[in-house]
Amino acid sequence: MIDPLSAASRLAGAGLEAQATRLRVVSENIANVRSTGATQGADPYARKTVVFQAELDRELGAASVRVKHLGTDPSPFQLEYDPGNPAADESGNVKLPNVNMLVEMADMREATRTYEANLQMMKQTRAMISMTIDLLRNQG
């Protein structure tokens, strides 16, 4: 059986990896908030989503998390009347991405806080390992 400090470190690492992916996807969504299609009437950038999956780490005997897959948001694109835009259709409407900045900012804030919590868990685990090693050195 794996020791609890190693288990805590591995679980925090899985959380860090999952939230780093989430932050990357949110950043990509924000970067493409005004990206239109390349040709007349073409679909613009579609908002990406991250789907997490809880999984049992049998070696640790604890639940962990991983990114199951990256998906796309099925919500409709926004329409904006801009007849001078090269991506405008025959009615002068341009399809804009289905990215809502408020949603993305909230998602980024939550992912950042979760990332920081996992990072703090990793730091605390390393500190406890270090203290344990120091105690063992001082006993002998």
PDB file of C-alpha atoms in Angstrom:
ATOM      1  CA  MET A   1       0.000   0.000   0.000  1.00  0.00           C
ATOM      2  CA  ILE A   2       1.206   3.492  -0.810  1.00  0.00           C
ATOM      3  CA  ASP A   3       1.894   5.892   2.039  1.00  0.00           C
ATOM      4  CA  PRO A   4      -0.604   8.719   2.681  1.00  0.00           C
ATOM      5  CA  LEU A   5       1.838  11.510   1.848  1.00  0.00           C
ATOM      6  CA  SER A   6       2.616  10.043  -1.569  1.00  0.00           C
ATOM      7  CA  ALA A   7      -1.092   9.513  -2.154  1.00  0.00           C
ATOM      8  CA  ALA A   8      -1.859  13.153  -1.285  1.00  0.00           C
ATOM      9  CA  SER A   9       0.888  14.293  -3.622  1.00  0.00           C
ATOM     10  CA  ARG A  10      -0.383  12.172  -6.516  1.00  0.00           C
ATOM     11  CA  LEU A  11      -3.992  13.256  -6.023  1.00  0.00           C
ATOM     12  CA  ALA A  12      -2.991  16.923  -5.904  1.00  0.00           C
ATOM     13  CA  GLY A  13      -0.932  16.369  -9.063  1.00  0.00           C
ATOM     14  CA  ALA A  14      -3.956  14.942 -10.866  1.00  0.00           C
ATOM     15  CA  GLY A  15      -5.979  17.993  -9.792  1.00  0.00           C
ATOM     16  CA  LEU A  16      -3.243  20.347 -11.003  1.00  0.00           C
ATOM     17  CA  GLU A  17      -3.143  18.652 -14.381  1.00  0.00           C
ATOM     18  CA  ALA A  18      -6.936  18.778 -14.799  1.00  0.00           C
ATOM     19  CA  GLN A  19      -7.183  22.454 -13.847  1.00  0.00           C
ATOM     20  CA  ALA A  20      -4.218  23.399 -16.050  1.00  0.00           C
ATOM     21  CA  THR A  21      -6.110  21.903 -19.002  1.00  0.00           C
ATOM     22  CA  ARG A  22      -9.219  23.813 -17.987  1.00  0.00           C
ATOM     23  CA  LEU A  23      -7.288  27.088 -17.789  1.00  0.00           C
ATOM     24  CA  ARG A  24      -5.773  26.472 -21.231  1.00  0.00           C
ATOM     25  CA  VAL A  25      -9.224  25.883 -22.742  1.00  0.00           C
ATOM     26  CA  VAL A  26     -10.707  28.970 -21.046  1.00  0.00           C
ATOM     27  CA  SER A  27      -7.775  31.063 -22.328  1.00  0.00           C
ATOM     28  CA  GLU A  28      -8.360  29.772 -25.847  1.00  0.00           C
ATOM     29  CA  ASN A  29     -12.062  30.643 -25.604  1.00  0.00           C
ATOM     30  CA  ILE A  30     -11.268  34.180 -24.436  1.00  0.00           C
ATOM     31  CA  ALA A  31      -8.662  34.630 -27.178  1.00  0.00           C
ATOM     32  CA  ASN A  32     -11.248  33.695 -29.816  1.00  0.00           C
ATOM     33  CA  VAL A  33     -14.189  35.707 -28.472  1.00  0.00           C
ATOM     34  CA  ARG A  34     -14.433  37.708 -31.733  1.00  0.00           C
ATOM     35  CA  SER A  35     -13.082  35.136 -34.234  1.00  0.00           C
ATOM     36  CA  THR A  36     -15.414  34.879 -37.195  1.00  0.00           C
ATOM     37  CA  GLY A  37     -15.515  32.307 -39.957  1.00  0.00           C
ATOM     38  CA  ALA A  38     -12.879  32.496 -42.682  1.00  0.00           C
ATOM     39  CA  THR A  39     -15.387  32.768 -45.526  1.00  0.00           C
ATOM     40  CA  GLN A  40     -18.776  34.302 -46.153  1.00  0.00           C
ATOM     41  CA  GLY A  41     -21.429  32.717 -43.897  1.00  0.00           C
ATOM     42  CA  ALA A  42     -18.946  30.247 -42.370  1.00  0.00           C
ATOM     43  CA  ASP A  43     -19.251  29.154 -38.765  1.00  0.00           C
ATOM     44  CA  PRO A  44     -16.978  30.977 -36.318  1.00  0.00           C
ATOM     45  CA  TYR A  45     -14.904  29.557 -33.498  1.00  0.00           C
ATOM     46  CA  ALA A  46     -17.008  27.244 -31.312  1.00  0.00           C
ATOM     47  CA  ARG A  47     -16.525  27.502 -27.559  1.00  0.00           C
ATOM     48  CA  LYS A  48     -14.600  24.552 -26.147  1.00  0.00           C
ATOM     49  CA  THR A  49     -15.504  22.771 -22.943  1.00  0.00           C
ATOM     50  CA  VAL A  50     -13.673  20.398 -20.619  1.00  0.00           C
ATOM     51  CA  VAL A  51     -15.336  17.262 -19.316  1.00  0.00           C
ATOM     52  CA  PHE A  52     -13.827  15.798 -16.160  1.00  0.00           C
ATOM     53  CA  GLN A  53     -14.186  12.244 -14.982  1.00  0.00           C
ATOM     54  CA  ALA A  54     -13.782  10.949 -11.451  1.00  0.00           C
ATOM     55  CA  GLU A  55     -11.897   7.705 -11.374  1.00  0.00           C
ATOM     56  CA  LEU A  56     -10.780   5.311  -8.696  1.00  0.00           C
ATOM     57  CA  ASP A  57      -7.029   5.050  -8.378  1.00  0.00           C
ATOM     58  CA  ARG A  58      -6.843   1.428  -7.243  1.00  0.00           C
ATOM     59  CA  GLU A  59      -3.248   1.723  -6.096  1.00  0.00           C
ATOM     60  CA  LEU A  60      -4.106   4.666  -3.829  1.00  0.00           C
ATOM     61  CA  GLY A  61      -7.571   3.448  -2.931  1.00  0.00           C
ATOM     62  CA  ALA A  62      -8.902   6.957  -3.494  1.00  0.00           C
ATOM     63  CA  ALA A  63     -10.948   8.859  -6.029  1.00  0.00           C
ATOM     64  CA  SER A  64      -8.988  11.002  -8.467  1.00  0.00           C
ATOM     65  CA  VAL A  65      -9.846  13.209 -11.418  1.00  0.00           C
ATOM     66  CA  ARG A  66      -8.814  13.295 -15.043  1.00  0.00           C
ATOM     67  CA  VAL A  67      -9.855  15.098 -18.202  1.00  0.00           C
ATOM     68  CA  LYS A  68     -12.262  12.756 -19.976  1.00  0.00           C
ATOM     69  CA  HIS A  69     -12.357  14.764 -23.190  1.00  0.00           C
ATOM     70  CA  LEU A  70     -12.534  18.219 -24.706  1.00  0.00           C
ATOM     71  CA  GLY A  71     -15.855  19.053 -26.279  1.00  0.00           C
ATOM     72  CA  THR A  72     -17.581  21.944 -27.989  1.00  0.00           C
ATOM     73  CA  ASP A  73     -20.470  23.968 -26.638  1.00  0.00           C
ATOM     74  CA  PRO A  74     -23.624  23.238 -28.694  1.00  0.00           C
ATOM     75  CA  SER A  75     -25.245  26.607 -27.923  1.00  0.00           C
ATOM     76  CA  PRO A  76     -26.086  28.779 -30.942  1.00  0.00           C
ATOM     77  CA  PHE A  77     -23.694  31.338 -32.358  1.00  0.00           C
ATOM     78  CA  GLN A  78     -24.406  35.026 -31.866  1.00  0.00           C
ATOM     79  CA  LEU A  79     -25.460  37.067 -34.904  1.00  0.00           C
ATOM     80  CA  GLU A  80     -24.307  40.618 -35.490  1.00  0.00           C
ATOM     81  CA  TYR A  81     -25.296  42.844 -38.379  1.00  0.00           C
ATOM     82  CA  ASP A  82     -22.067  43.916 -40.095  1.00  0.00           C
ATOM     83  CA  PRO A  83     -22.494  43.911 -43.907  1.00  0.00           C
ATOM     84  CA  GLY A  84     -18.925  45.159 -44.498  1.00  0.00           C
ATOM     85  CA  ASN A  85     -17.370  42.157 -42.787  1.00  0.00           C
ATOM     86  CA  PRO A  86     -15.904  39.537 -45.179  1.00  0.00           C
ATOM     87  CA  ALA A  87     -17.565  36.796 -43.078  1.00  0.00           C
ATOM     88  CA  ALA A  88     -21.053  38.347 -43.460  1.00  0.00           C
ATOM     89  CA  ASP A  89     -23.727  36.254 -45.125  1.00  0.00           C
ATOM     90  CA  GLU A  90     -26.020  37.557 -47.895  1.00  0.00           C
ATOM     91  CA  SER A  91     -28.208  39.365 -45.302  1.00  0.00           C
ATOM     92  CA  GLY A  92     -25.201  41.144 -43.806  1.00  0.00           C
ATOM     93  CA  ASN A  93     -25.152  39.077 -40.603  1.00  0.00           C
ATOM     94  CA  VAL A  94     -21.900  37.771 -39.167  1.00  0.00           C
ATOM     95  CA  LYS A  95     -21.835  34.709 -36.957  1.00  0.00           C
ATOM     96  CA  LEU A  96     -19.829  35.326 -33.788  1.00  0.00           C
ATOM     97  CA  PRO A  97     -18.548  32.678 -31.384  1.00  0.00           C
ATOM     98  CA  ASN A  98     -20.817  31.339 -28.648  1.00  0.00           C
ATOM     99  CA  VAL A  99     -18.320  32.562 -26.041  1.00  0.00           C
ATOM    100  CA  ASN A 100     -19.733  34.554 -23.124  1.00  0.00           C
ATOM    101  CA  MET A 101     -16.974  36.535 -21.405  1.00  0.00           C
ATOM    102  CA  LEU A 102     -18.763  36.501 -18.027  1.00  0.00           C
ATOM    103  CA  VAL A 103     -18.982  32.717 -18.098  1.00  0.00           C
ATOM    104  CA  GLU A 104     -15.337  32.414 -19.162  1.00  0.00           C
ATOM    105  CA  MET A 105     -14.121  34.792 -16.459  1.00  0.00           C
ATOM    106  CA  ALA A 106     -16.096  32.918 -13.786  1.00  0.00           C
ATOM    107  CA  ASP A 107     -14.742  29.619 -15.103  1.00  0.00           C
ATOM    108  CA  MET A 108     -11.199  31.018 -15.093  1.00  0.00           C
ATOM    109  CA  ARG A 109     -11.561  32.254 -11.532  1.00  0.00           C
ATOM    110  CA  GLU A 110     -12.870  28.903 -10.316  1.00  0.00           C
ATOM    111  CA  ALA A 111     -10.156  26.968 -12.172  1.00  0.00           C
ATOM    112  CA  THR A 112      -7.465  29.285 -10.780  1.00  0.00           C
ATOM    113  CA  ARG A 113      -8.688  28.853  -7.223  1.00  0.00           C
ATOM    114  CA  THR A 114      -8.902  25.084  -7.596  1.00  0.00           C
ATOM    115  CA  TYR A 115      -5.421  25.018  -9.129  1.00  0.00           C
ATOM    116  CA  GLU A 116      -4.084  27.078  -6.213  1.00  0.00           C
ATOM    117  CA  ALA A 117      -5.762  24.748  -3.688  1.00  0.00           C
ATOM    118  CA  ASN A 118      -4.125  21.713  -5.302  1.00  0.00           C
ATOM    119  CA  LEU A 119      -0.787  23.521  -5.404  1.00  0.00           C
ATOM    120  CA  GLN A 120      -1.097  24.375  -1.717  1.00  0.00           C
ATOM    121  CA  MET A 121      -1.868  20.721  -0.987  1.00  0.00           C
ATOM    122  CA  MET A 122       1.279  19.727  -2.878  1.00  0.00           C
ATOM    123  CA  LYS A 123       3.366  22.260  -0.910  1.00  0.00           C
ATOM    124  CA  GLN A 124       1.949  21.068   2.413  1.00  0.00           C
ATOM    125  CA  THR A 125       2.653  17.447   1.513  1.00  0.00           C
ATOM    126  CA  ARG A 126       6.250  18.243   0.604  1.00  0.00           C
ATOM    127  CA  ALA A 127       6.682  20.170   3.845  1.00  0.00           C
ATOM    128  CA  MET A 128       5.337  17.211   5.845  1.00  0.00           C
ATOM    129  CA  ILE A 129       7.683  14.819   4.040  1.00  0.00           C
ATOM    130  CA  SER A 130      10.582  17.158   4.757  1.00  0.00           C
ATOM    131  CA  MET A 131       9.648  17.403   8.443  1.00  0.00           C
ATOM    132  CA  THR A 132       9.353  13.610   8.669  1.00  0.00           C
ATOM    133  CA  ILE A 133      12.824  13.180   7.185  1.00  0.00           C
ATOM    134  CA  ASP A 134      14.223  15.759   9.640  1.00  0.00           C
ATOM    135  CA  LEU A 135      12.608  13.941  12.583  1.00  0.00           C
ATOM    136  CA  LEU A 136      14.045  10.616  11.445  1.00  0.00           C
ATOM    137  CA  ARG A 137      17.527  12.160  11.088  1.00  0.00           C
ATOM    138  CA  ASN A 138      17.394  13.671  14.564  1.00  0.00           C
ATOM    139  CA  GLN A 139      16.350  10.384  16.196  1.00  0.00           C
ATOM    140  CA  GLY A 140      19.395   8.458  15.041  1.00  0.00           C
TER     141      GLY A 140
END
